[in-house]
JSON list of C-alpha atoms in Angstrom, two decimals:
[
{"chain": "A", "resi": 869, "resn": "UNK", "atom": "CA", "xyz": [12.92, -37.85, -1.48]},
{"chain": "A", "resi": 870, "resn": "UNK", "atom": "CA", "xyz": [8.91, -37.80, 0.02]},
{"chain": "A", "resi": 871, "resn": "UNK", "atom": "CA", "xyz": [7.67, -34.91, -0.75]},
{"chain": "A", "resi": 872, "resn": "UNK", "atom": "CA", "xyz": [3.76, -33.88, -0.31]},
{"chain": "A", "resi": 873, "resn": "UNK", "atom": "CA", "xyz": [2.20, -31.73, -2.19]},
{"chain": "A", "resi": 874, "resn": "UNK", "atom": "CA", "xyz": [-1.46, -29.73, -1.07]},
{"chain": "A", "resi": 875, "resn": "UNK", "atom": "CA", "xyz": [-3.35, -28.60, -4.14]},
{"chain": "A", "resi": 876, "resn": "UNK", "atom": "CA", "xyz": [-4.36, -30.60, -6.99]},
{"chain": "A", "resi": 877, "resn": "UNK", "atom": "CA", "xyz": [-4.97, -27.05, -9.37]},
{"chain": "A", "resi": 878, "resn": "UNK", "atom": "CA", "xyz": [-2.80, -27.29, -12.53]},
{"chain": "A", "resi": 879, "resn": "UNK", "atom": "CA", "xyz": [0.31, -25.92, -10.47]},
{"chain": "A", "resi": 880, "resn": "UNK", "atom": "CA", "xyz": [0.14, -28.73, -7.90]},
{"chain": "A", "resi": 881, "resn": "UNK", "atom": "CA", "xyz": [-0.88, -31.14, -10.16]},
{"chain": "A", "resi": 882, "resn": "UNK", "atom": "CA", "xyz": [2.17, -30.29, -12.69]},
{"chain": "A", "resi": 883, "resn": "UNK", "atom": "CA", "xyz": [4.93, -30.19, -9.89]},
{"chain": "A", "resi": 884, "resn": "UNK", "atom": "CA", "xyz": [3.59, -33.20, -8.30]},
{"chain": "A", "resi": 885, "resn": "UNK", "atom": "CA", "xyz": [3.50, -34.74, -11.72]},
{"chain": "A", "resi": 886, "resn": "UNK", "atom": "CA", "xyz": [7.17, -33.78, -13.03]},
{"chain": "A", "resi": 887, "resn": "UNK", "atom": "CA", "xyz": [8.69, -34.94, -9.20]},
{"chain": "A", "resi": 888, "resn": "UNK", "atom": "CA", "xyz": [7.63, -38.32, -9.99]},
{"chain": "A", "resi": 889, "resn": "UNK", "atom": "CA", "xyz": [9.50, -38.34, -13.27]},
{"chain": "A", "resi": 890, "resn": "UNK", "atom": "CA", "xyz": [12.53, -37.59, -11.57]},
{"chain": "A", "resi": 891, "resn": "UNK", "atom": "CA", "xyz": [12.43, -40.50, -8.96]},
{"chain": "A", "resi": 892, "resn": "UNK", "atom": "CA", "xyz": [10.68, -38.68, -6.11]},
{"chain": "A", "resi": 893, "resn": "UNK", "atom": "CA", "xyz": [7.95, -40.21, -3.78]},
{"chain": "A", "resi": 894, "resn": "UNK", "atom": "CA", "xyz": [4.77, -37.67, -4.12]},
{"chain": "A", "resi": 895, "resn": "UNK", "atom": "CA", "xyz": [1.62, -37.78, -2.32]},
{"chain": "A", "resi": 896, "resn": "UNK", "atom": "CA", "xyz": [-0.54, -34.63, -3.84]},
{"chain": "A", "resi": 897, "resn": "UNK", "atom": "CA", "xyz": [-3.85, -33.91, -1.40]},
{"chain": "A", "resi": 898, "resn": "UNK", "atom": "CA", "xyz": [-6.71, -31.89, -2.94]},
{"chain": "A", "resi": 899, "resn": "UNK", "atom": "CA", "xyz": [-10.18, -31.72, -1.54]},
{"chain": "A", "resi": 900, "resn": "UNK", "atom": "CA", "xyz": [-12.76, -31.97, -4.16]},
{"chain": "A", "resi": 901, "resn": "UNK", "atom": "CA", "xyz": [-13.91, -35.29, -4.83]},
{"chain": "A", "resi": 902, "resn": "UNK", "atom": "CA", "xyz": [-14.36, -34.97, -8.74]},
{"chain": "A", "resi": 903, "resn": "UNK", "atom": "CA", "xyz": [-10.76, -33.57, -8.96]},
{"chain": "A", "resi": 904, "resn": "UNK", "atom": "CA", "xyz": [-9.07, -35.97, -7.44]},
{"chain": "A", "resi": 905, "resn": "UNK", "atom": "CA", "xyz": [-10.85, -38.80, -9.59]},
{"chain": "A", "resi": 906, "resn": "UNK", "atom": "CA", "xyz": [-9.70, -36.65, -12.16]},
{"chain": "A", "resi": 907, "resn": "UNK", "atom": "CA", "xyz": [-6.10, -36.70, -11.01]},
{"chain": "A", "resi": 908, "resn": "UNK", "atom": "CA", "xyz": [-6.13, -40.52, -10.46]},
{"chain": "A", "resi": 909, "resn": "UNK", "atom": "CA", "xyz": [-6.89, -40.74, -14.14]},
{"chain": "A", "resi": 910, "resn": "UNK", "atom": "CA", "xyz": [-4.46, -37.93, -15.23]},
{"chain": "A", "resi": 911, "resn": "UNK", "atom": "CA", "xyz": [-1.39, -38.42, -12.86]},
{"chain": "A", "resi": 912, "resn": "UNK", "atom": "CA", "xyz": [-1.93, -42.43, -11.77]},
{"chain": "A", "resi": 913, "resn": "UNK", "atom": "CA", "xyz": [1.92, -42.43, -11.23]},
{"chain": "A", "resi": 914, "resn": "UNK", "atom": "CA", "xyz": [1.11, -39.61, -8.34]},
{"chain": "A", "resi": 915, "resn": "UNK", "atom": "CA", "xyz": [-0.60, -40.72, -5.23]},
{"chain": "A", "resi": 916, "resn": "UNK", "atom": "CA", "xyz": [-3.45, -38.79, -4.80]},
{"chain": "A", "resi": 917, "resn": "UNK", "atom": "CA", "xyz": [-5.32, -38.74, -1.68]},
{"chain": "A", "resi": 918, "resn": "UNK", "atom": "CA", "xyz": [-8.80, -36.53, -0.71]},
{"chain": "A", "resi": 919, "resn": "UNK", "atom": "CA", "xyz": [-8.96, -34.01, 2.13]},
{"chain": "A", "resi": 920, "resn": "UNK", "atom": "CA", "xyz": [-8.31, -30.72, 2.77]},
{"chain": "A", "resi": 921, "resn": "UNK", "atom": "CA", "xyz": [-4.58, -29.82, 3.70]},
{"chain": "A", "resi": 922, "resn": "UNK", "atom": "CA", "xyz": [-5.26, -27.32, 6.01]},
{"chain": "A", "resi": 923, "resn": "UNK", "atom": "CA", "xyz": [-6.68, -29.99, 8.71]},
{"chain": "A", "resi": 924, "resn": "UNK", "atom": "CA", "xyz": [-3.93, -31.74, 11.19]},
{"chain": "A", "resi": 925, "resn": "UNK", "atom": "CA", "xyz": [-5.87, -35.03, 10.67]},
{"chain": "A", "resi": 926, "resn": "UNK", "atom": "CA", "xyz": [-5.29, -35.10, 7.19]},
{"chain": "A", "resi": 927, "resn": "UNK", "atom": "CA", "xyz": [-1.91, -34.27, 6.89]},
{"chain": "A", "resi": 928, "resn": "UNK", "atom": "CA", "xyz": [-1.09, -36.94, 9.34]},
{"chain": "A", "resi": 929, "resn": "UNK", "atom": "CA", "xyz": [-3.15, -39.53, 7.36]},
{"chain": "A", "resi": 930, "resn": "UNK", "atom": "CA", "xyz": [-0.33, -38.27, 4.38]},
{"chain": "A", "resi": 931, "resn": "UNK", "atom": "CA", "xyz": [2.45, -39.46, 7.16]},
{"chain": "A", "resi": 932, "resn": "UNK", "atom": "CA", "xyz": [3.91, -35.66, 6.56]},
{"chain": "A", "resi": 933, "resn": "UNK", "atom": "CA", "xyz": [5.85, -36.13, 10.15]},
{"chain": "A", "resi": 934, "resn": "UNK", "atom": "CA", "xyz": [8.19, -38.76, 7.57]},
{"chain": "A", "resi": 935, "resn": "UNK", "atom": "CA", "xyz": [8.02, -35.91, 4.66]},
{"chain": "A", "resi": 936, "resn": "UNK", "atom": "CA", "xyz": [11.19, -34.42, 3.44]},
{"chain": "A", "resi": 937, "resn": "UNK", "atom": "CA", "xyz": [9.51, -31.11, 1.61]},
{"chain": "A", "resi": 938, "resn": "UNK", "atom": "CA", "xyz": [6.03, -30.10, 1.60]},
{"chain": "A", "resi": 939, "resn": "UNK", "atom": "CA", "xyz": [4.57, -27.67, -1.44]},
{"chain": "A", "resi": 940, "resn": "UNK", "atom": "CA", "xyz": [1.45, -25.80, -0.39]},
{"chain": "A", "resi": 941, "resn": "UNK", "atom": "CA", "xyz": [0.55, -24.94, -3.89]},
{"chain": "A", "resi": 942, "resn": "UNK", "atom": "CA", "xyz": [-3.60, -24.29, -3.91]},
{"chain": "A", "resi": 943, "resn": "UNK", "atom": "CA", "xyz": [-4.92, -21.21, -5.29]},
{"chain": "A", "resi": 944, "resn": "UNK", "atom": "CA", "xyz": [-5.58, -19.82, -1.88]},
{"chain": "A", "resi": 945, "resn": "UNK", "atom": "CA", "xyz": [-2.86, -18.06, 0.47]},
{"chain": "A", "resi": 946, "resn": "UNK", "atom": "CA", "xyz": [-4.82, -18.55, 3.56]},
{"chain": "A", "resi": 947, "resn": "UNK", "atom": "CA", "xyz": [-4.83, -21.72, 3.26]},
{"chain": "A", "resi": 948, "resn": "UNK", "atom": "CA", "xyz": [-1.02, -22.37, 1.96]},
{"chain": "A", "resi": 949, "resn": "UNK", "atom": "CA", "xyz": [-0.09, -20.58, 5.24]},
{"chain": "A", "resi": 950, "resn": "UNK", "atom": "CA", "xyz": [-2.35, -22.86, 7.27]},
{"chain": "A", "resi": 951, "resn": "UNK", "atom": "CA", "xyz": [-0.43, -25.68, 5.83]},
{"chain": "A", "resi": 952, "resn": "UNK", "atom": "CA", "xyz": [3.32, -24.31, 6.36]},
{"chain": "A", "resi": 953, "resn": "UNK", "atom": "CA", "xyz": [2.72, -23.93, 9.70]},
{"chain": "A", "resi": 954, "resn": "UNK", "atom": "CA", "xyz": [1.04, -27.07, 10.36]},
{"chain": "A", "resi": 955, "resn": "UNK", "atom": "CA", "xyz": [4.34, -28.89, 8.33]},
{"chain": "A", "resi": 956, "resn": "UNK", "atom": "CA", "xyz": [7.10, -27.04, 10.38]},
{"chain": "A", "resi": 957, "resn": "UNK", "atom": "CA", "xyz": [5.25, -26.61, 13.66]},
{"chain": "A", "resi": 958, "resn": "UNK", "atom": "CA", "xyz": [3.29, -30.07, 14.07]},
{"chain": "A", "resi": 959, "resn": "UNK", "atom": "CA", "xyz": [5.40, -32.17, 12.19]},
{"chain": "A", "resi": 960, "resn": "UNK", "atom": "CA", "xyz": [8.87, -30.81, 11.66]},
{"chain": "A", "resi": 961, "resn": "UNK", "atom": "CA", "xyz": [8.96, -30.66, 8.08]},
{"chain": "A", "resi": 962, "resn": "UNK", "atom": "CA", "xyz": [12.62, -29.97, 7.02]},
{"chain": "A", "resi": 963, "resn": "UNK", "atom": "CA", "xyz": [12.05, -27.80, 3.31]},
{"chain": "A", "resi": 964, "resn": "UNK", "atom": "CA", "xyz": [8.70, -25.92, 3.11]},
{"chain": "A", "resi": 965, "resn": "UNK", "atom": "CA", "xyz": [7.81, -24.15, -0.03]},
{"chain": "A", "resi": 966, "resn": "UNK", "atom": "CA", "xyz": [4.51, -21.82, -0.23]},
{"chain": "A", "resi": 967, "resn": "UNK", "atom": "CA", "xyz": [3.08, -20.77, -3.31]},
{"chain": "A", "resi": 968, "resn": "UNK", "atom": "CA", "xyz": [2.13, -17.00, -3.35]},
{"chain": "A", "resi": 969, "resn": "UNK", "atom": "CA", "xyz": [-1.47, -15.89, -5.31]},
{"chain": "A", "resi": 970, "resn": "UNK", "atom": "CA", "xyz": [-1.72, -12.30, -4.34]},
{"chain": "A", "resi": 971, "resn": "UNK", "atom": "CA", "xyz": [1.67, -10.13, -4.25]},
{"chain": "A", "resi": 972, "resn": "UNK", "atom": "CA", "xyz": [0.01, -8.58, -1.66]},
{"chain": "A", "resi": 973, "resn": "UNK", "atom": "CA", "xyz": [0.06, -11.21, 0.78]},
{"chain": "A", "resi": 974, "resn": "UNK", "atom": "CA", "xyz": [3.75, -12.26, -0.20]},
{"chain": "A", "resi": 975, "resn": "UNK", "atom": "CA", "xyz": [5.26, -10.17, 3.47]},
{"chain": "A", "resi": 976, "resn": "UNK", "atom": "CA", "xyz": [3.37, -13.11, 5.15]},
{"chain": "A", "resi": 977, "resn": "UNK", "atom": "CA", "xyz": [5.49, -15.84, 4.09]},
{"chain": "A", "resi": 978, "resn": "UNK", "atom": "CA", "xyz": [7.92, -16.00, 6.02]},
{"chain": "A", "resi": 979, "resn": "UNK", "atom": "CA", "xyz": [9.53, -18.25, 8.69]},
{"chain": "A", "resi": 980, "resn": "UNK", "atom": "CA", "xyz": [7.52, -17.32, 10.76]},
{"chain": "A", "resi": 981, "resn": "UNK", "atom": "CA", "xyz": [4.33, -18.77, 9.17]},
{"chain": "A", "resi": 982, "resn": "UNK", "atom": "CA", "xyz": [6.77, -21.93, 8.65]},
{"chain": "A", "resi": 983, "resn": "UNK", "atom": "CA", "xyz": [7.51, -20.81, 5.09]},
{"chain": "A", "resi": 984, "resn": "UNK", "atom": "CA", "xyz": [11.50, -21.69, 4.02]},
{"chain": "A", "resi": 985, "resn": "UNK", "atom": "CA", "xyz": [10.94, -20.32, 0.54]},
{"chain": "A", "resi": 986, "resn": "UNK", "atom": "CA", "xyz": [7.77, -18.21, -1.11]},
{"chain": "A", "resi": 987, "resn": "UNK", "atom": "CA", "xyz": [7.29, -18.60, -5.02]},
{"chain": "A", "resi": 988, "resn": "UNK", "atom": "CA", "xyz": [4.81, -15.83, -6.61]},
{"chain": "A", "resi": 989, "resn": "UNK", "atom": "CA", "xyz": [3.87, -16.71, -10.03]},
{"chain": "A", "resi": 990, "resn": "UNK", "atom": "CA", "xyz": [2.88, -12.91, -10.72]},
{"chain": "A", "resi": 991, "resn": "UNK", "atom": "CA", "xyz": [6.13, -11.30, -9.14]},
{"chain": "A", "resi": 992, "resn": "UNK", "atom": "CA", "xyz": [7.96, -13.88, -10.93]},
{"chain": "A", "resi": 993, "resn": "UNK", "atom": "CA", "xyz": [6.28, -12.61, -14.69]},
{"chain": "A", "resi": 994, "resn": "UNK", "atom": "CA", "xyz": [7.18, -9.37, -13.55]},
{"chain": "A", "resi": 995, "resn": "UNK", "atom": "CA", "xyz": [10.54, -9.55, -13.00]},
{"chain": "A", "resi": 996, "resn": "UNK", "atom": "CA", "xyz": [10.48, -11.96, -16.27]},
{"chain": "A", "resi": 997, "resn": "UNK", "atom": "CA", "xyz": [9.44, -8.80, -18.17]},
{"chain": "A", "resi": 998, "resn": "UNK", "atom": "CA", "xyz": [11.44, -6.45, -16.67]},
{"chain": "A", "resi": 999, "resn": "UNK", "atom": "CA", "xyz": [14.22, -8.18, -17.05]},
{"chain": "A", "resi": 1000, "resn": "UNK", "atom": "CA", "xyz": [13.43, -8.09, -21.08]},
{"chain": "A", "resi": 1001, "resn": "UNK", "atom": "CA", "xyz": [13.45, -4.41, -21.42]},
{"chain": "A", "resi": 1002, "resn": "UNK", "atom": "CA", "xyz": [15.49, -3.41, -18.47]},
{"chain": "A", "resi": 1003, "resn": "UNK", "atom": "CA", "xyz": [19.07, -2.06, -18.52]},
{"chain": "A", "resi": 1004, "resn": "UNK", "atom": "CA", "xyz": [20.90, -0.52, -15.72]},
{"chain": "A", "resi": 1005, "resn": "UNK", "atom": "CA", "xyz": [18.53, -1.74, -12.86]},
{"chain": "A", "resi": 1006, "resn": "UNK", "atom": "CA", "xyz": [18.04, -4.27, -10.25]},
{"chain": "A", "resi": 1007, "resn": "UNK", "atom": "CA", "xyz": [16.02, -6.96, -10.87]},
{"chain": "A", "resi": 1008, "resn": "UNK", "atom": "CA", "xyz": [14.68, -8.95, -8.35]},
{"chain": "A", "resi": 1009, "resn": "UNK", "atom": "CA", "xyz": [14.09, -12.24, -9.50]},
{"chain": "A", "resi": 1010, "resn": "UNK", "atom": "CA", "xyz": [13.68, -15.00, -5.85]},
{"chain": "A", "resi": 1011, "resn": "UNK", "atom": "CA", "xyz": [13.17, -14.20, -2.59]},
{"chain": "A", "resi": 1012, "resn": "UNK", "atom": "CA", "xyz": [14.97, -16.35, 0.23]},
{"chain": "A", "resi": 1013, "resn": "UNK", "atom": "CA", "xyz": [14.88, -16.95, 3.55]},
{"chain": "A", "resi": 1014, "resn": "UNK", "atom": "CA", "xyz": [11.57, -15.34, 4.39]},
{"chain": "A", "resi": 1015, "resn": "UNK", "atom": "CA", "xyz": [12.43, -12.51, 1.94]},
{"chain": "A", "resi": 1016, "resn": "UNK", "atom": "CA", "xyz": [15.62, -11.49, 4.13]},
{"chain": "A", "resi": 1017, "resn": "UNK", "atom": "CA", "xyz": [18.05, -12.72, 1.32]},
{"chain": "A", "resi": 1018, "resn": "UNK", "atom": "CA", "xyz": [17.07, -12.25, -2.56]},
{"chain": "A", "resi": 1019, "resn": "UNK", "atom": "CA", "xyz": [18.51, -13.33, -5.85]},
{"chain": "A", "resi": 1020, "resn": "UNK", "atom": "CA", "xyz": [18.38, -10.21, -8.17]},
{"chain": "A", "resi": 1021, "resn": "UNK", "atom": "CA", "xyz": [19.98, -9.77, -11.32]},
{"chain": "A", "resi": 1022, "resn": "UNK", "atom": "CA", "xyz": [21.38, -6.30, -13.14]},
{"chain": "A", "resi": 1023, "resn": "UNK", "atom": "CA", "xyz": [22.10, -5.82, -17.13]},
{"chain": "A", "resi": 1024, "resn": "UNK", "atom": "CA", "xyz": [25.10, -3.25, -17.53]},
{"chain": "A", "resi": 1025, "resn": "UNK", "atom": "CA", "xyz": [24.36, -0.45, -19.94]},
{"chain": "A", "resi": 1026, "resn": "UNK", "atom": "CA", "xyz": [27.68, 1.42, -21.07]},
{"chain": "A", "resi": 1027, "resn": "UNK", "atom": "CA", "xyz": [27.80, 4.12, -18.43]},
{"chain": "A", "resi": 1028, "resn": "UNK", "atom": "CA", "xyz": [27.57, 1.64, -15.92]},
{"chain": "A", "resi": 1029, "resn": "UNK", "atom": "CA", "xyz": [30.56, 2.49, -13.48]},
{"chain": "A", "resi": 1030, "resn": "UNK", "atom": "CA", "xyz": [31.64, -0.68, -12.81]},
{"chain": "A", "resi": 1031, "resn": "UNK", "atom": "CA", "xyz": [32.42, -1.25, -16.92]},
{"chain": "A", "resi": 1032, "resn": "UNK", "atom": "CA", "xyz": [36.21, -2.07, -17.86]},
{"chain": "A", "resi": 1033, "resn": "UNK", "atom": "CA", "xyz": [37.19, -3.00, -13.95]},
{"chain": "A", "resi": 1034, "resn": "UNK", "atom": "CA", "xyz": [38.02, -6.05, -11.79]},
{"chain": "A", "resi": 1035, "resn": "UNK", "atom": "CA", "xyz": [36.01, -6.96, -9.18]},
{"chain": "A", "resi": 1036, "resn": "UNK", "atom": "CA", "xyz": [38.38, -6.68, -6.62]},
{"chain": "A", "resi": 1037, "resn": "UNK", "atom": "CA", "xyz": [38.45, -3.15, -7.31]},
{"chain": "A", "resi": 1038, "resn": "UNK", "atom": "CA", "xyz": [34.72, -2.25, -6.94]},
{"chain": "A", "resi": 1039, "resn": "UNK", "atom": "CA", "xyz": [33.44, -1.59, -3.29]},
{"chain": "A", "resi": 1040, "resn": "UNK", "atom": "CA", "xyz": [31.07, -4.22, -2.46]},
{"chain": "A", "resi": 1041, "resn": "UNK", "atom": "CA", "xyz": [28.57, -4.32, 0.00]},
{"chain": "A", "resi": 1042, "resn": "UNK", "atom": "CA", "xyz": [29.58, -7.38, 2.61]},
{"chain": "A", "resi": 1043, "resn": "UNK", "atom": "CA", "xyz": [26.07, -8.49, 2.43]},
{"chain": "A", "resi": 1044, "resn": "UNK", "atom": "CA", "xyz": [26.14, -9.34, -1.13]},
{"chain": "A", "resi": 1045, "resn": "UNK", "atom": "CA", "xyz": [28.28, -11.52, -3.79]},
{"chain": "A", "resi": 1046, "resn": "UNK", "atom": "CA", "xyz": [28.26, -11.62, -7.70]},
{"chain": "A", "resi": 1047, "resn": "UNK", "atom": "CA", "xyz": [27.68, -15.53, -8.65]},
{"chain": "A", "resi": 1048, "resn": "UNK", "atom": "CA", "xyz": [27.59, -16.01, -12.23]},
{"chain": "A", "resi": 1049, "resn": "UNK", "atom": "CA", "xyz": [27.90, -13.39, -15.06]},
{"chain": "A", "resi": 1050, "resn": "UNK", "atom": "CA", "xyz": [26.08, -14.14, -18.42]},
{"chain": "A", "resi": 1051, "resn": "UNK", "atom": "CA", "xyz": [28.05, -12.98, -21.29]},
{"chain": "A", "resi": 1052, "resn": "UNK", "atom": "CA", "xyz": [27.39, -13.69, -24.99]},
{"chain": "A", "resi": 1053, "resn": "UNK", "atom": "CA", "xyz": [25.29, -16.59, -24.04]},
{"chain": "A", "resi": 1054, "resn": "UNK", "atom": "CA", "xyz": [27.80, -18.04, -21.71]},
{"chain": "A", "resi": 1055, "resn": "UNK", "atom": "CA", "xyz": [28.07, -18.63, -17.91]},
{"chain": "A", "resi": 1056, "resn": "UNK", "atom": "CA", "xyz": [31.42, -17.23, -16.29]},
{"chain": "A", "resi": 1057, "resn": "UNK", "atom": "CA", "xyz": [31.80, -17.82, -13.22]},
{"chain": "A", "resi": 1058, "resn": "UNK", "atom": "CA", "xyz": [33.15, -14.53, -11.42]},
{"chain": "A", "resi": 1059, "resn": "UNK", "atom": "CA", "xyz": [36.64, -14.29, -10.10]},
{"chain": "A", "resi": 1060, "resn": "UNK", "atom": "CA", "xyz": [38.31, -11.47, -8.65]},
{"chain": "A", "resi": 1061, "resn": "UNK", "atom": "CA", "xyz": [40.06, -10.65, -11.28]},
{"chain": "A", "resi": 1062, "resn": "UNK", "atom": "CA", "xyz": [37.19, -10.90, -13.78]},
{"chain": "A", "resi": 1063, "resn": "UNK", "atom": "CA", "xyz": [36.39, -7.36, -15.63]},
{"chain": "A", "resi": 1064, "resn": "UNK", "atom": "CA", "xyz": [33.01, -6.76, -16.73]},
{"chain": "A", "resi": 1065, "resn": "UNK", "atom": "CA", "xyz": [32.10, -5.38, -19.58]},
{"chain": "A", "resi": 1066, "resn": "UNK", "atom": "CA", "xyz": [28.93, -3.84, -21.32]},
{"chain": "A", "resi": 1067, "resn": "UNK", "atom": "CA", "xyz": [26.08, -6.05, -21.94]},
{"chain": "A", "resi": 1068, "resn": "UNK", "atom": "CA", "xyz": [26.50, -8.44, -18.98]},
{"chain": "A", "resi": 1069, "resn": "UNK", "atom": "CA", "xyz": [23.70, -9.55, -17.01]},
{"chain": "A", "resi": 1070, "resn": "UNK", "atom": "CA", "xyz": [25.14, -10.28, -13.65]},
{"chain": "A", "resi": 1071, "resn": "UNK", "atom": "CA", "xyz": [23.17, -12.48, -11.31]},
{"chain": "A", "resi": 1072, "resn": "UNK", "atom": "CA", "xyz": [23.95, -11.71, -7.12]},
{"chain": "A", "resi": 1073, "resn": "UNK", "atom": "CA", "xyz": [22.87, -12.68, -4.20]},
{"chain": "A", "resi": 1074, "resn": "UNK", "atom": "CA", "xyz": [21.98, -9.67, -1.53]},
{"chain": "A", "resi": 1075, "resn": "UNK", "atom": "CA", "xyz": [20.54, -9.36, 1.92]},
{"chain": "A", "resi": 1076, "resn": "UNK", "atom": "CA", "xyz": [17.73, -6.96, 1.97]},
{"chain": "A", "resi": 1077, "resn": "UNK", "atom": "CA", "xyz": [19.77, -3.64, 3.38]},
{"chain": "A", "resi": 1078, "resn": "UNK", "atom": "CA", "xyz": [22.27, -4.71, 0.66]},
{"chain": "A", "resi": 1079, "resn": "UNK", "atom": "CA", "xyz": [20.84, -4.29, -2.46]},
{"chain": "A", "resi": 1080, "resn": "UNK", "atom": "CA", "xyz": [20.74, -0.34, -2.63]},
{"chain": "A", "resi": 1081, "resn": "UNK", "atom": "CA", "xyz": [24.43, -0.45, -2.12]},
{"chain": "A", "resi": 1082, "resn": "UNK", "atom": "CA", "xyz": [25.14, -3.35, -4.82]},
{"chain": "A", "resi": 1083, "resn": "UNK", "atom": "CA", "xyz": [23.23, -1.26, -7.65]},
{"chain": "A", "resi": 1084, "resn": "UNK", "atom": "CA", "xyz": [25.25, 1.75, -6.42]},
{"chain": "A", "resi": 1085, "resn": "UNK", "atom": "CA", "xyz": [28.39, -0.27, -6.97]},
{"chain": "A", "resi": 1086, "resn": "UNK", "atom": "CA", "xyz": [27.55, -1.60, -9.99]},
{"chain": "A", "resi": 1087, "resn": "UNK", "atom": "CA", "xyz": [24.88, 0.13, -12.43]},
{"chain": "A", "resi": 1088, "resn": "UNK", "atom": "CA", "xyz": [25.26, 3.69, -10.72]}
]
């Protein structure tokens, strides 16, 4: 797989970095001189070229029209969108990822700005510590699909209604499905006949207008 990544910061420079280990072709573009002779020294497995990402030029230079993912990963937003729309719109990128600095900013990146999936560090460490001392809510831990579709998880406490019955038997929204349960350290794999019991940490997918409905169903 060719992947390019924009942003030689300790983010891009990591990703780009652990891609390589695992077989992948990786270009990684950052554009401050001293930085990039830094990277050569750091990452020489990584091809590291100089320019700024955000200019049509450049990213043509990187061949990105032959890329199969792009990773705008530099520490500014503005400029990650510049780059996912340059990938999908100019050169047809198949997978864009965006990396999100500012929660704030995160309703921007969306298909729309070329972005196939957003990753926010900070929202991400917030759902990582909610998650730890959270029972009998719903977590939100990925967006996807320009935020339309997200993975979110829920820990049942003992009142939780949906304690001691089958799936089958609990009123779903049809916008959302249960995909793994983790129980006592284990994966199971729902089926409709699975019963869940207190303690589980279920992990769903849900559209947006879904996920009222699925905590409803499940945590009360």
């Amino acid at each position: 797989m060719r992947v390019i990544v924009t942003g030689g910061g300790a983010i891009g420079r990591h990703v780009a970095a652990d891609l390589v280990s695992r077989g992948h072709e990786v270009t990684l573009i950052e554009q401050d001189r001293d930085i990039v002779e830094d990277l050569r020294k750091e990452v020489p497995e990584v091809s590291v070229m100089l320019g700024d990402g955000c200019e049509p030029w450049v990213l043509e230079a990187a061949d990105l029209a032959h890329a199969d993912v792009v990773v705008a990963a530099t520490g500014d937003d503005e400029d990650n969108l510049v780059t996912s729309l340059l990938a999908k719109q100019e050169f047809a990128v198949p997978r864009v990822l965006a990396r999100v600095n500012h929660p704030k900013n995160e309703w921007l990146f969306t298909e729309q700005w070329g972005v196939d999936t957003a990753v926010s560090p900070p929202h991400m460490l917030t759902s990582m510590v909610e998650e730890a001392v959270t029972t009998g809510d719903l977590i939100q831990l990925l967006p996807l699909e320009g935020g339309r579709i997200s993975i979110v998880e829920m820990r049942l406490g003992p009142e939780a209604p949906a304690i001691g019955r089958p799936i089958y038997e609990l009123r779903l929204p049809k916008d959302a499905a249960i995909v793994a349960i983790l129980r006592d350290g284990h994966v199971v794999i729902p089926q409709p006949e699975t019963v869940f019991g207190a303690g589980d940490e279920l992990v769903a997918l849900a559209e947006r207008g879904a996920e009222a409905a699925l905590r409803s169903a499940i945590v009360g």
